[in-house]
Backbone as a printed PyTorch tensor [residue, N CA C, xyz], in Angstrom:
tensor([[[106.8970, 102.0440,  94.3110],
         [105.4920, 102.1960,  94.6580],
         [105.3120, 102.0290,  96.1620]],

        [[104.2400, 102.6060,  96.6550],
         [103.8930, 102.4770,  98.0710],
         [102.4350, 102.0300,  98.1790]],

        [[102.2040, 100.9540,  98.9150],
         [100.8480, 100.4700,  99.1350],
         [100.4210, 100.8140, 100.5560]],

        [[ 99.3400, 101.5700, 100.6710],
         [ 98.7170, 101.8290, 101.9650],
         [ 97.7440, 100.6850, 102.2070]],

        [[ 97.9700,  99.9550, 103.2760],
         [ 97.2980,  98.6800, 103.4630],
         [ 96.8950,  98.5070, 104.9190]],

        [[ 96.1550,  97.4700, 105.2030],
         [ 95.8410,  97.0330, 106.5650],
         [ 95.7300,  95.5270, 106.4930]],

        [[ 96.3660,  94.8290, 107.3930],
         [ 96.4920,  93.3800, 107.2640],
         [ 95.1550,  92.6750, 107.1320]],

        [[ 94.1140,  93.2010, 107.7690],
         [ 92.8250,  92.5230, 107.7860],
         [ 91.8790,  93.0190, 106.6890]],

        [[ 92.2500,  94.0250, 105.9570],
         [ 91.4040,  94.5310, 104.8670],
         [ 91.4140,  93.5500, 103.7000]],

        [[ 90.2490,  93.0510, 103.3320],
         [ 90.2110,  92.0960, 102.2200],
         [ 90.5060,  92.7800, 100.8900]],

        [[ 90.1650,  94.0630, 100.7710],
         [ 90.4760,  94.7900,  99.5330],
         [ 91.9880,  94.9570,  99.3850]],

        [[ 92.6770,  95.2940, 100.4740],
         [ 94.1360,  95.3900, 100.4350],
         [ 94.7620,  94.0200, 100.2150]],

        [[ 94.1580,  92.9960, 100.7770],
         [ 94.6040,  91.6130, 100.5970],
         [ 94.6200,  91.2750,  99.1080]],

        [[ 93.5670,  91.6630,  98.3830],
         [ 93.5130,  91.4110,  96.9360],
         [ 94.7150,  92.0260,  96.2220]],

        [[ 95.0160,  93.2730,  96.5580],
         [ 96.1170,  93.9560,  95.8810],
         [ 97.4480,  93.3050,  96.2330]],

        [[ 97.6150,  92.8880,  97.4780],
         [ 98.8540,  92.1900,  97.8460],
         [ 99.0280,  90.9180,  97.0230]],

        [[ 97.9470,  90.1750,  96.8180],
         [ 98.0210,  88.9670,  95.9900],
         [ 98.4500,  89.3290,  94.5730]],

        [[ 97.8190,  90.3390,  93.9950],
         [ 98.1330,  90.7350,  92.6200],
         [ 99.5890,  91.1620,  92.4830]],

        [[100.0820,  91.9430,  93.4290],
         [101.4880,  92.3540,  93.4030],
         [102.4000,  91.1320,  93.4420]],

        [[102.0670,  90.1740,  94.2890],
         [102.8850,  88.9600,  94.3880],
         [102.8590,  88.1440,  93.1030]],

        [[101.6830,  88.0100,  92.5170],
         [101.5670,  87.2590,  91.2630],
         [102.3980,  87.9030,  90.1600]],

        [[102.4590,  89.2200,  90.1700],
         [103.2310,  89.9560,  89.1580],
         [104.7160,  90.0380,  89.5010]],

        [[105.0830,  89.5710,  90.6820],
         [106.4790,  89.6610,  91.0890],
         [106.9300,  91.0750,  91.3740]],

        [[106.0060,  91.9180,  91.8340],
         [106.3040,  93.3240,  92.0900],
         [106.4750,  93.5670,  93.5830]],

        [[107.4350,  94.3730,  93.9260],
         [107.6340,  94.7440,  95.3230],
         [107.2990,  96.2150,  95.5020]],

        [[106.8830,  96.5630,  96.6980],
         [106.6060,  97.9680,  96.9920],
         [106.6910,  98.1760,  98.4960]],

        [[106.8290,  99.4220,  98.8870],
         [106.8040,  99.7450, 100.3030],
         [105.3830,  99.5800, 100.8330]],

        [[105.2610,  99.1080, 102.0520],
         [103.9560,  98.9130, 102.6770],
         [103.8200,  99.8520, 103.8700]],

        [[102.7550, 100.6250, 103.8780],
         [102.4500, 101.4880, 105.0210],
         [101.1100, 101.0380, 105.5990]],

        [[101.1290, 100.6350, 106.8570],
         [ 99.9150, 100.1420, 107.5060],
         [ 99.0500, 101.3000, 107.9760]],

        [[ 97.7820, 101.2390, 107.6020],
         [ 96.7820, 102.2080, 108.0580],
         [ 95.7540, 101.4240, 108.8700]],

        [[ 95.8990, 101.4620, 110.1820],
         [ 95.0200, 100.6570, 111.0410],
         [ 93.5980, 101.2160, 111.0000]],

        [[ 92.6390, 100.3440, 110.7270],
         [ 91.2550, 100.7830, 110.5450],
         [ 90.4570, 100.8350, 111.8420]],

        [[ 91.1000, 100.4690, 112.9800],
         [ 90.3610, 100.4470, 114.2410],
         [ 91.0010, 101.3040, 115.3270]],

        [[ 92.3030, 101.4040, 115.3430],
         [ 92.9600, 102.1990, 116.3620],
         [ 92.5650, 103.6650, 116.2610]],

        [[ 92.3110, 104.2770, 117.4200],
         [ 91.9750, 105.7070, 117.4960],
         [ 90.7870, 106.0570, 116.5930]],

        [[ 89.8320, 105.1380, 116.5120],
         [ 88.6660, 105.3830, 115.6730],
         [ 88.9240, 105.1860, 114.1950]],

        [[ 90.1010, 104.6660, 113.8610],
         [ 90.4520, 104.4350, 112.4610],
         [ 91.4730, 105.4490, 111.9750]],

        [[ 92.7190, 105.0080, 111.7900],
         [ 93.7420, 105.9330, 111.2990],
         [ 93.4660, 106.3710, 109.8690]],

        [[ 92.6300, 105.6300, 109.1810],
         [ 92.2350, 106.0220, 107.8290],
         [ 91.4190, 107.3080, 107.8160]],

        [[ 90.8710, 107.6860, 108.9730],
         [ 90.0470, 108.8930, 109.0460],
         [ 90.8490, 110.1230, 109.4560]],

        [[ 92.1350, 109.9670, 109.6580],
         [ 92.9870, 111.0940, 110.0220],
         [ 93.2300, 111.9860, 108.7970]],

        [[ 93.4160, 113.2820, 109.0120],
         [ 93.6400, 114.2040, 107.8800],
         [ 94.8180, 113.8090, 107.0060]],

        [[ 95.8500, 113.2060, 107.6150],
         [ 97.0370, 112.8400, 106.8430],
         [ 96.7050, 111.8090, 105.7630]],

        [[ 95.8650, 110.8290, 106.1120],
         [ 95.5180, 109.8270, 105.1130],
         [ 94.4290, 110.3390, 104.1710]],

        [[ 93.5320, 111.1610, 104.6950],
         [ 92.4990, 111.7180, 103.8210],
         [ 93.1180, 112.5360, 102.6890]],

        [[ 94.2640, 113.1480, 102.9420],
         [ 94.9600, 113.9030, 101.8950],
         [ 95.4840, 112.9690, 100.8040]],

        [[ 95.7190, 111.7090, 101.1590],
         [ 96.1850, 110.7190, 100.1830],
         [ 95.0050, 110.1060,  99.4480]],

        [[ 93.9820, 109.7160, 100.1940],
         [ 92.7880, 109.1220,  99.6080],
         [ 91.5540, 109.7640, 100.2280]],

        [[ 90.8920, 110.6600,  99.5130],
         [ 89.7160, 111.3430, 100.0550],
         [ 88.5910, 110.4030, 100.4950]],

        [[ 88.5920, 109.1630,  99.9670],
         [ 87.5780, 108.2010, 100.3940],
         [ 87.9100, 107.6060, 101.7610]],

        [[ 89.1520, 107.7990, 102.1960],
         [ 89.5990, 107.3360, 103.5190],
         [ 89.4880, 105.8220, 103.6740]],

        [[ 89.8450, 105.1090, 102.6310],
         [ 89.8310, 103.6600, 102.6800],
         [ 91.1430, 103.1050, 102.1440]],

        [[ 91.4440, 101.8810, 102.5400],
         [ 92.5580, 101.1550, 101.9440],
         [ 91.9790, 100.0800, 101.0280]],

        [[ 92.7340,  99.7190,  99.9790],
         [ 94.0990, 100.1230,  99.6800],
         [ 94.1540, 101.4230,  98.8900]],

        [[ 95.3320, 102.0180,  98.9260],
         [ 95.6910, 103.0950,  98.0140],
         [ 97.1050, 102.8040,  97.5440]],

        [[ 97.3500, 102.9290,  96.2620],
         [ 98.6640, 102.6410,  95.7050],
         [ 99.2560, 103.9260,  95.1420]],

        [[100.3480, 104.3640,  95.7590],
         [101.0430, 105.5470,  95.2690],
         [102.1330, 105.1020,  94.3030]],

        [[102.0570, 105.5890,  93.0800],
         [103.0180, 105.2210,  92.0490],
         [104.2910, 106.0450,  92.1880]],

        [[105.3300, 105.6290,  91.5050],
         [106.5930, 106.3610,  91.5420],
         [106.4290, 107.7940,  91.0420]],

        [[105.4220, 108.0000,  90.1930],
         [105.1630, 109.3280,  89.6460],
         [104.5010, 110.2630,  90.6490]],

        [[104.0050, 109.6780,  91.7670],
         [103.2650, 110.4550,  92.7510],
         [101.7630, 110.3270,  92.6000]],

        [[101.3060, 109.7830,  91.4740],
         [ 99.8690, 109.5290,  91.2910],
         [ 99.4050, 108.4930,  92.3050]],

        [[ 98.1790, 108.6580,  92.7970],
         [ 97.6130, 107.7110,  93.7570],
         [ 96.3950, 107.0390,  93.1330]],

        [[ 96.3990, 105.7190,  93.1580],
         [ 95.2690, 104.9390,  92.6570],
         [ 94.5130, 104.3640,  93.8500]],

        [[ 93.1840, 104.3590,  93.7560],
         [ 92.3510, 103.7960,  94.8150],
         [ 91.4150, 102.7470,  94.2080]],

        [[ 90.7180, 102.0270,  95.0700],
         [ 89.7940, 100.9480,  94.7190],
         [ 90.5600,  99.7360,  94.1910]],

        [[ 90.4330,  98.6180,  94.8880],
         [ 91.2630,  97.4460,  94.6210],
         [ 91.1520,  96.9330,  93.1920]],

        [[ 89.9480,  96.8520,  92.6370],
         [ 89.8170,  96.3220,  91.2840],
         [ 90.4670,  97.2430,  90.2630]],

        [[ 90.3470,  98.5480,  90.4700],
         [ 90.9970,  99.4940,  89.5610],
         [ 92.5170,  99.3720,  89.6550]],

        [[ 93.0250,  99.2140,  90.8690],
         [ 94.4670,  99.0580,  91.0700],
         [ 94.9530,  97.7810,  90.3970]],

        [[ 94.2400,  96.6870,  90.5890],
         [ 94.6680,  95.4050,  90.0320],
         [ 94.6400,  95.4360,  88.5070]],

        [[ 93.6050,  96.0330,  87.9220],
         [ 93.5690,  96.1070,  86.4590],
         [ 94.6690,  97.0210,  85.9300]],

        [[ 95.0190,  98.0660,  86.6590],
         [ 96.1630,  98.8990,  86.2760],
         [ 97.4260,  98.0500,  86.2560]],

        [[ 97.6550,  97.2980,  87.3280],
         [ 98.8440,  96.4480,  87.3980],
         [ 98.8600,  95.4390,  86.2520]],

        [[ 97.6920,  94.9140,  85.9170],
         [ 97.6050,  93.9210,  84.8460],
         [ 97.9100,  94.5420,  83.4840]],

        [[ 97.5320,  95.7980,  83.2980],
         [ 97.7950,  96.4690,  82.0260],
         [ 99.2590,  96.8730,  81.8900]],

        [[ 99.8520,  97.3310,  82.9780],
         [101.2340,  97.8030,  82.9410],
         [102.2250,  96.6400,  83.0170]],

        [[101.8350,  95.5900,  83.7270],
         [102.6860,  94.4010,  83.8750],
         [101.8580,  93.1880,  83.4330]],

        [[101.7640,  92.9490,  82.1410],
         [100.7830,  91.9800,  81.6190],
         [101.0720,  90.5100,  81.8860]],

        [[102.2220,  90.1860,  82.4440],
         [102.5300,  88.7750,  82.7110],
         [102.6700,  88.5140,  84.2040]],

        [[102.0450,  87.4700,  84.7020],
         [101.0380,  86.6410,  84.0340],
         [ 99.6980,  87.3850,  83.9680]],

        [[ 98.9140,  87.1700,  82.9210],
         [ 97.6370,  87.8770,  82.7940],
         [ 96.6390,  87.4480,  83.8630]],

        [[ 95.8820,  88.4070,  84.3470],
         [ 94.8660,  88.1240,  85.3690],
         [ 93.4600,  88.0720,  84.8050]],

        [[ 93.3400,  88.3660,  83.5200],
         [ 92.0580,  88.2800,  82.8220],
         [ 92.2630,  87.5220,  81.5120]],

        [[ 91.2850,  86.7070,  81.1060],
         [ 91.4100,  85.9850,  79.8300],
         [ 91.4200,  86.9510,  78.6420]],

        [[ 91.9320,  86.4730,  77.5190],
         [ 91.9560,  87.2900,  76.3000],
         [ 90.5890,  87.3450,  75.6270]],

        [[ 89.8450,  86.2450,  75.6890],
         [ 88.5290,  86.1930,  75.0470],
         [ 87.5660,  87.1500,  75.7480]],

        [[ 86.8680,  88.0280,  74.9930],
         [ 85.9960,  89.0240,  75.6200],
         [ 84.8740,  88.4320,  76.4790]],

        [[ 84.2980,  87.3190,  76.0330],
         [ 83.2240,  86.6970,  76.8130],
         [ 83.7900,  86.1300,  78.1140]],

        [[ 84.9070,  85.4260,  78.0210],
         [ 85.5190,  84.8710,  79.2250],
         [ 85.9830,  85.9790,  80.1700]],

        [[ 86.4950,  87.0500,  79.5900],
         [ 86.9220,  88.1910,  80.4120],
         [ 85.7410,  88.7590,  81.1870]],

        [[ 84.5990,  88.8880,  80.5210],
         [ 83.4030,  89.4120,  81.1800],
         [ 82.9450,  88.4820,  82.2950]],

        [[ 83.0710,  87.1750,  82.0810],
         [ 82.6580,  86.2110,  83.1070],
         [ 83.5530,  86.2970,  84.3480]],

        [[ 84.8540,  86.4430,  84.1220],
         [ 85.7670,  86.5700,  85.2610],
         [ 85.4860,  87.8610,  86.0180]],

        [[ 85.2800,  88.9530,  85.2850],
         [ 84.9560,  90.2240,  85.9500],
         [ 83.6700,  90.1000,  86.7530]],

        [[ 82.6930,  89.3830,  86.2250],
         [ 81.4200,  89.2130,  86.9360],
         [ 81.6220,  88.4700,  88.2500]],

        [[ 82.4370,  87.4310,  88.2280],
         [ 82.7120,  86.6820,  89.4580],
         [ 83.4300,  87.5620,  90.4770]],

        [[ 84.4010,  88.3270,  90.0000],
         [ 85.1270,  89.2290,  90.8960],
         [ 84.2050,  90.2850,  91.4810]],

        [[ 83.3430,  90.8420,  90.6440],
         [ 82.4510,  91.9030,  91.1060],
         [ 81.3520,  91.3660,  92.0110]],

        [[ 80.9530,  90.1140,  91.8190],
         [ 79.9770,  89.5030,  92.7260],
         [ 80.4940,  89.5800,  94.1660]],

        [[ 81.7950,  89.3720,  94.3080],
         [ 82.4100,  89.4570,  95.6380],
         [ 82.6760,  90.8980,  96.0310]],

        [[ 83.4050,  91.6090,  95.1700],
         [ 83.9080,  92.9390,  95.5320],
         [ 82.8230,  94.0080,  95.5530]],

        [[ 81.7490,  93.8050,  94.7840],
         [ 80.7040,  94.8380,  94.6940],
         [ 79.4050,  94.4580,  95.3930]],

        [[ 79.1850,  93.1550,  95.6090],
         [ 77.9230,  92.7260,  96.2200],
         [ 78.1040,  92.2250,  97.6560]],

        [[ 79.0470,  91.3200,  97.8750],
         [ 79.2310,  90.7720,  99.2230],
         [ 80.0020,  91.7440, 100.1120]],

        [[ 81.1850,  92.1090,  99.6720],
         [ 82.1190,  92.8460, 100.5290],
         [ 81.5980,  94.1900, 101.0310]],

        [[ 80.9720,  95.0320, 100.1920],
         [ 80.5450,  96.3430, 100.7090],
         [ 79.5520,  96.2590, 101.8630]],

        [[ 78.7060,  95.2370, 101.8540],
         [ 77.7130,  95.1010, 102.9180],
         [ 78.3340,  94.6250, 104.2270]],

        [[ 79.5110,  94.0170, 104.1290],
         [ 80.1680,  93.4710, 105.3200],
         [ 81.4440,  94.2160, 105.6730]],

        [[ 81.6420,  95.3740, 105.0930],
         [ 82.8550,  96.1450, 105.3420],
         [ 82.7770,  96.8300, 106.7120]],

        [[ 83.9140,  97.3690, 107.1480],
         [ 84.0040,  97.9760, 108.4770],
         [ 82.9670,  99.0800, 108.6720]],

        [[ 82.8030,  99.9320, 107.6760],
         [ 81.8830, 101.0650, 107.8030],
         [ 80.4470, 100.6450, 108.0880]],

        [[ 79.8450,  99.7780, 107.2590],
         [ 78.4820,  99.3240, 107.5390],
         [ 78.3430,  98.6020, 108.8740]],

        [[ 79.3370,  97.7940, 109.2360],
         [ 79.2520,  97.0740, 110.5140],
         [ 79.2870,  98.0440, 111.6920]],

        [[ 80.1350,  99.0710, 111.5810],
         [ 80.1570, 100.0970, 112.6370],
         [ 78.8280, 100.8340, 112.7110]],

        [[ 78.2500, 101.1190, 111.5520],
         [ 76.9700, 101.8440, 111.5300],
         [ 75.8740, 101.0080, 112.1860]],

        [[ 75.8460,  99.7170, 111.8710],
         [ 74.8530,  98.8370, 112.4920],
         [ 74.9760,  98.8560, 114.0160]],

        [[ 76.2130,  98.8670, 114.4960],
         [ 76.4410,  98.7990, 115.9340],
         [ 76.2690, 100.1500, 116.6090]],

        [[ 76.9520, 101.1640, 116.1000],
         [ 77.0270, 102.4490, 116.8050],
         [ 75.8390, 103.3680, 116.5370]],

        [[ 75.3220, 103.3550, 115.3240],
         [ 74.2240, 104.2630, 114.9650],
         [ 72.8470, 103.6140, 115.1020]],

        [[ 72.7700, 102.3340, 114.7660],
         [ 71.4700, 101.6580, 114.7950],
         [ 71.3050, 100.7840, 116.0370]],

        [[ 72.3610, 100.6840, 116.8490],
         [ 72.2500,  99.9860, 118.1240],
         [ 72.0020,  98.4980, 118.0420]],

        [[ 72.4500,  97.8770, 116.9880],
         [ 72.2130,  96.4430, 116.8290],
         [ 73.1850,  95.6310, 117.6980]],

        [[ 72.7030,  94.5820, 118.3390],
         [ 73.5890,  93.7200, 119.1390],
         [ 74.5040,  92.9150, 118.2230]],

        [[ 75.5980,  92.4240, 118.7880],
         [ 76.5830,  91.6950, 117.9850],
         [ 75.9800,  90.4530, 117.3360]],

        [[ 75.0330,  89.8110, 117.9870],
         [ 74.4110,  88.6240, 117.3920],
         [ 73.6990,  88.9620, 116.0880]],

        [[ 73.0250,  90.1150, 116.0620],
         [ 72.3440,  90.5480, 114.8460],
         [ 73.3420,  90.9420, 113.7620]],

        [[ 74.4360,  91.5910, 114.1690],
         [ 75.4670,  91.9960, 113.2080],
         [ 76.1180,  90.7590, 112.5920]],

        [[ 76.3790,  89.7670, 113.4150],
         [ 76.9640,  88.5220, 112.9040],
         [ 76.0020,  87.8310, 111.9430]],

        [[ 74.7040,  87.8530, 112.2580],
         [ 73.7110,  87.2450, 111.3670],
         [ 73.6660,  87.9760, 110.0300]],

        [[ 73.7650,  89.3070, 110.0680],
         [ 73.8430,  90.1220, 108.8400],
         [ 75.0490,  89.6900, 108.0160]],

        [[ 76.1970,  89.5840, 108.6710],
         [ 77.4370,  89.2180, 107.9910],
         [ 77.2940,  87.8470, 107.3190]],

        [[ 76.7940,  86.8810, 108.0630],
         [ 76.6200,  85.5370, 107.5200],
         [ 75.6760,  85.5380, 106.3290]],

        [[ 74.5770,  86.2680, 106.4490],
         [ 73.5630,  86.2550, 105.3960],
         [ 74.1460,  86.6600, 104.0510]],

        [[ 74.9060,  87.7440, 104.0330],
         [ 75.3750,  88.2600, 102.7430],
         [ 76.4870,  87.4090, 102.1530]],

        [[ 77.2930,  86.7820, 102.9890],
         [ 78.2920,  85.8520, 102.4490],
         [ 77.6030,  84.6080, 101.8880]],

        [[ 76.6720,  84.0410, 102.6340],
         [ 75.9840,  82.8430, 102.1600],
         [ 75.2010,  83.1210, 100.8880]],

        [[ 74.5540,  84.2600, 100.8330],
         [ 73.7770,  84.6300,  99.6480],
         [ 74.6940,  84.7480,  98.4220]],

        [[ 75.8280,  85.4130,  98.5810],
         [ 76.7520,  85.5650,  97.4620],
         [ 77.4490,  84.2720,  97.0920]],

        [[ 77.8390,  83.4940,  98.0890],
         [ 78.5280,  82.2280,  97.8220],
         [ 77.6060,  81.2200,  97.1440]],

        [[ 76.3070,  81.2750,  97.4310],
         [ 75.3660,  80.3980,  96.7170],
         [ 75.4640,  80.6390,  95.2100]],

        [[ 75.5330,  81.9020,  94.8210],
         [ 75.6510,  82.2350,  93.3960],
         [ 77.0280,  81.8670,  92.8580]],

        [[ 78.0630,  82.1940,  93.6170],
         [ 79.4280,  81.9470,  93.1580],
         [ 79.7060,  80.4630,  92.9770]],

        [[ 79.2000,  79.6540,  93.8690],
         [ 79.3960,  78.1990,  93.7770],
         [ 78.8950,  77.6690,  92.4380]],

        [[ 77.7760,  78.2160,  91.9670],
         [ 77.2100,  77.7770,  90.6970],
         [ 77.9540,  78.2820,  89.4760]],

        [[ 78.7950,  79.2950,  89.6610],
         [ 79.5560,  79.8570,  88.5380],
         [ 80.9160,  79.1940,  88.3550]],

        [[ 81.4120,  78.5350,  89.3770],
         [ 82.7240,  77.8940,  89.2980],
         [ 82.6050,  76.5830,  88.5270]],

        [[ 83.4940,  76.4100,  87.5630],
         [ 83.4740,  75.2070,  86.7330],
         [ 84.3050,  74.0850,  87.3120]],

        [[ 84.8240,  73.2270,  86.4160],
         [ 85.5580,  72.0480,  86.8550],
         [ 87.0670,  72.2480,  86.8860]],

        [[ 87.5310,  73.4550,  86.5840],
         [ 88.9660,  73.7120,  86.5880],
         [ 89.5400,  73.7790,  87.9950]],

        [[ 90.8590,  73.9360,  88.0590],
         [ 91.5390,  73.9980,  89.3470],
         [ 91.2160,  75.2870,  90.0880]],

        [[ 90.9890,  76.3640,  89.3330],
         [ 90.7490,  77.6660,  89.9450],
         [ 89.3220,  78.1340,  89.6360]],

        [[ 89.0070,  79.3340,  90.0180],
         [ 87.6260,  79.8040,  89.9060],
         [ 87.1290,  79.8150,  88.4700]],

        [[ 88.0570,  80.0880,  87.5290],
         [ 87.6730,  80.1020,  86.1210],
         [ 88.7460,  79.3640,  85.3180]],

        [[ 88.6430,  78.0550,  85.3280],
         [ 89.5790,  77.2590,  84.5490],
         [ 90.8240,  76.8790,  85.3390]],

        [[ 91.9070,  76.6740,  84.6070],
         [ 93.1370,  76.1580,  85.2020],
         [ 94.2260,  77.2190,  85.3370]],

        [[ 93.8630,  78.4790,  85.1860],
         [ 94.7990,  79.5770,  85.3960],
         [ 94.2200,  80.5340,  86.4290]],

        [[ 95.0760,  81.0800,  87.2520],
         [ 94.6360,  82.0660,  88.2490],
         [ 94.1500,  83.3250,  87.5420]],

        [[ 93.0300,  83.8510,  88.0250],
         [ 92.4720,  85.0790,  87.4530],
         [ 92.0610,  86.0410,  88.5700]],

        [[ 91.5410,  87.1610,  88.1300],
         [ 91.0140,  88.1640,  89.0620],
         [ 89.9530,  87.5690,  89.9800]],

        [[ 89.2110,  86.5890,  89.4900],
         [ 88.1770,  85.9550,  90.3190],
         [ 88.7800,  85.2940,  91.5560]],

        [[ 89.9020,  84.6240,  91.3880],
         [ 90.5730,  83.9830,  92.5280],
         [ 91.1090,  85.0170,  93.5100]],

        [[ 91.6320,  86.1090,  92.9690],
         [ 92.1850,  87.1770,  93.8120],
         [ 91.1110,  87.7530,  94.7240]],

        [[ 89.8760,  87.7810,  94.2630],
         [ 88.7690,  88.2680,  95.0940],
         [ 88.2100,  87.1740,  95.9960]],

        [[ 88.1980,  85.9450,  95.4960],
         [ 87.5910,  84.8440,  96.2540],
         [ 88.3510,  84.5270,  97.5360]],

        [[ 89.6640,  84.4250,  97.4580],
         [ 90.4440,  83.9630,  98.6090],
         [ 90.2840,  84.8750,  99.8320]],

        [[ 90.3970,  86.2010,  99.6950],
         [ 90.1720,  87.0420, 100.8760],
         [ 88.7610,  86.9200, 101.4510]],

        [[ 87.7610,  86.7000, 100.5620],
         [ 86.4040,  86.5760, 101.0760],
         [ 86.2170,  85.2730, 101.8430]],

        [[ 86.8680,  84.2170, 101.4000],
         [ 86.8250,  82.9540, 102.1490],
         [ 87.5290,  83.1230, 103.4960]],

        [[ 88.6420,  83.8230, 103.4960],
         [ 89.3390,  84.0970, 104.7590],
         [ 88.4010,  84.8030, 105.7420]],

        [[ 87.6940,  85.8090, 105.2630],
         [ 86.7530,  86.5340, 106.1210],
         [ 85.6250,  85.6320, 106.5950]],

        [[ 85.1140,  84.7940, 105.7080],
         [ 84.0320,  83.8880, 106.0830],
         [ 84.4570,  82.9820, 107.2290]],

        [[ 85.6630,  82.4520, 107.1190],
         [ 86.1530,  81.5790, 108.1900],
         [ 86.3860,  82.3640, 109.4750]],

        [[ 86.8820,  83.5650, 109.3390],
         [ 87.1430,  84.3810, 110.5290],
         [ 85.8570,  84.6390, 111.3100]],

        [[ 84.7460,  84.8100, 110.5850],
         [ 83.4610,  85.0720, 111.2340],
         [ 82.6160,  83.8070, 111.3710]],

        [[ 83.2920,  82.6510, 111.1830],
         [ 82.6570,  81.3400, 111.4340],
         [ 81.4180,  81.1060, 110.5750]],

        [[ 81.4900,  81.5150, 109.3060],
         [ 80.4220,  81.2180, 108.3580],
         [ 80.5980,  79.7740, 107.8910]],

        [[ 79.5800,  78.9340, 108.0060],
         [ 79.7190,  77.5340, 107.5760],
         [ 79.8750,  77.4380, 106.0520]],

        [[ 80.8710,  76.6730, 105.6160],
         [ 81.1720,  76.5800, 104.1880],
         [ 80.9100,  75.1830, 103.6220]],

        [[ 80.2420,  74.3300, 104.3870],
         [ 80.0310,  72.9390, 103.9660],
         [ 79.3260,  72.8210, 102.6190]],

        [[ 78.4340,  73.7350, 102.3190],
         [ 77.6620,  73.5950, 101.0910],
         [ 78.3480,  74.2480,  99.8810]],

        [[ 79.6150,  74.6130, 100.0640],
         [ 80.3490,  75.2550,  98.9690],
         [ 81.6450,  74.5030,  98.6510]],

        [[ 81.5480,  73.2450,  98.2360],
         [ 82.7710,  72.4560,  98.0030],
         [ 83.6650,  73.0350,  96.9130]],

        [[ 83.0870,  73.6360,  95.8880],
         [ 83.9170,  74.2010,  94.8190],
         [ 84.6860,  75.4240,  95.3050]],

        [[ 84.0290,  76.2730,  96.0600],
         [ 84.7080,  77.4500,  96.6120],
         [ 85.8440,  77.0220,  97.5290]],

        [[ 85.5830,  76.0560,  98.3890],
         [ 86.6040,  75.5730,  99.3270],
         [ 87.7760,  74.9710,  98.5670]],

        [[ 87.4990,  74.2160,  97.4960],
         [ 88.5610,  73.5850,  96.7090],
         [ 89.4190,  74.6260,  95.9970]],

        [[ 88.7890,  75.6530,  95.4480],
         [ 89.5390,  76.7210,  94.7790],
         [ 90.4140,  77.4560,  95.7800]],

        [[ 89.8650,  77.7520,  96.9380],
         [ 90.6440,  78.4290,  97.9760],
         [ 91.8630,  77.5940,  98.3600]],

        [[ 91.6890,  76.3030,  98.5010],
         [ 92.8030,  75.4160,  98.8670],
         [ 93.8630,  75.3960,  97.7720]],

        [[ 93.4330,  75.3630,  96.5150],
         [ 94.3830,  75.3540,  95.4020],
         [ 95.1770,  76.6540,  95.3560]],

        [[ 94.5010,  77.7620,  95.5950],
         [ 95.1750,  79.0610,  95.5530],
         [ 96.1870,  79.2060,  96.6830]],

        [[ 95.8110,  78.7560,  97.8700],
         [ 96.6910,  78.9650,  99.0180],
         [ 97.9250,  78.0630,  98.9800]],

        [[ 97.9740,  77.1430,  98.0250],
         [ 99.2030,  76.3900,  97.7880],
         [100.2540,  77.2400,  97.0840]],

        [[ 99.8130,  78.3470,  96.4840],
         [100.7230,  79.2300,  95.7550],
         [101.3030,  80.2690,  96.7050]],

        [[102.6030,  80.5030,  96.5950],
         [103.2700,  81.4490,  97.4850],
         [102.6890,  82.8510,  97.3690]],

        [[102.2490,  83.2430,  96.1740],
         [101.7060,  84.5900,  95.9740],
         [100.4890,  84.8310,  96.8550]],

        [[ 99.6800,  83.8080,  97.0580],
         [ 98.4970,  83.9140,  97.9150],
         [ 98.8780,  83.7710,  99.3850]],

        [[ 99.7160,  82.7900,  99.6710],
         [100.0820,  82.5330, 101.0660],
         [100.8240,  83.7270, 101.6760]],

        [[101.7470,  84.3100, 100.9220],
         [102.5140,  85.4450, 101.4360],
         [101.6400,  86.6700, 101.6880]],

        [[100.5080,  86.7470, 100.9890],
         [ 99.6140,  87.9000, 101.1330],
         [ 98.6190,  87.7470, 102.2740]],

        [[ 98.5770,  86.5640, 102.8940],
         [ 97.6070,  86.3100, 103.9530],
         [ 97.7370,  87.3400, 105.0810]],

        [[ 96.6170,  87.7320, 105.6820],
         [ 96.6880,  88.6650, 106.8140],
         [ 97.6370,  88.2220, 107.9120]],

        [[ 97.6380,  86.9230, 108.2150],
         [ 98.4870,  86.4230, 109.2880],
         [ 99.9730,  86.5840, 109.0000]],

        [[100.3150,  86.7520, 107.7320],
         [101.7160,  86.8570, 107.3480],
         [102.1790,  88.3060, 107.1290]],

        [[101.3630,  89.2730, 107.5310],
         [101.7230,  90.6710, 107.3420],
         [102.4350,  91.2310, 108.5690]],

        [[103.3560,  92.1660, 108.3530],
         [104.1040,  92.7370, 109.4840],
         [103.2190,  93.4150, 110.5350]],

        [[102.0520,  93.9480, 110.0940],
         [101.1860,  94.6610, 111.0380],
         [100.1110,  93.7630, 111.6520]],

        [[100.2060,  92.4430, 111.4020],
         [ 99.2130,  91.5090, 111.9380],
         [ 99.2680,  91.5180, 113.4670]],

        [[ 98.0980,  91.4580, 114.0860],
         [ 98.0180,  91.4760, 115.5490],
         [ 97.4920,  90.1560, 116.0760]]])
């Protein structure tokens, strides 16, 4: 398999964690999202992923999968151990909800594309862009904090898809200096996860293309 990734992409970060948890190796091709206006916008990458975003996972068959949650659930179905979703349908829905709260509500509003649009098209100063970024993380984390129980991880005592989404978002929050004092459960889950090699090895700072 080949993963098209970028060290700072939180969506690609999620897939790297999932691959590590499953004990799967693959070739990594870095697609820099800022150099030359974004290498993801070049025709060569658009031919691989028409959405022009990372991650994209090219399978041995030549099929290309896009969107991090779809890729991770594919990996979970094809390589079911260790499972990333609970067996119970209600618990499974709860874990998916936590993951989607991050991946579908927080992350899209703070992704590279919207931030560039705020700056380049709408002329917003960096202070306003940073305030936008903080607002959506704090708003989402307020909800997420209330959903995390008393277990070691986001949903109980086993790592799930919720943790795979949470850790990259916490990394981004810290990178943009979002205060996390009022989220002790989120901070504790992040600390527990980063003790695991699968999470630590996937960190942006530990990637070959890290700058």
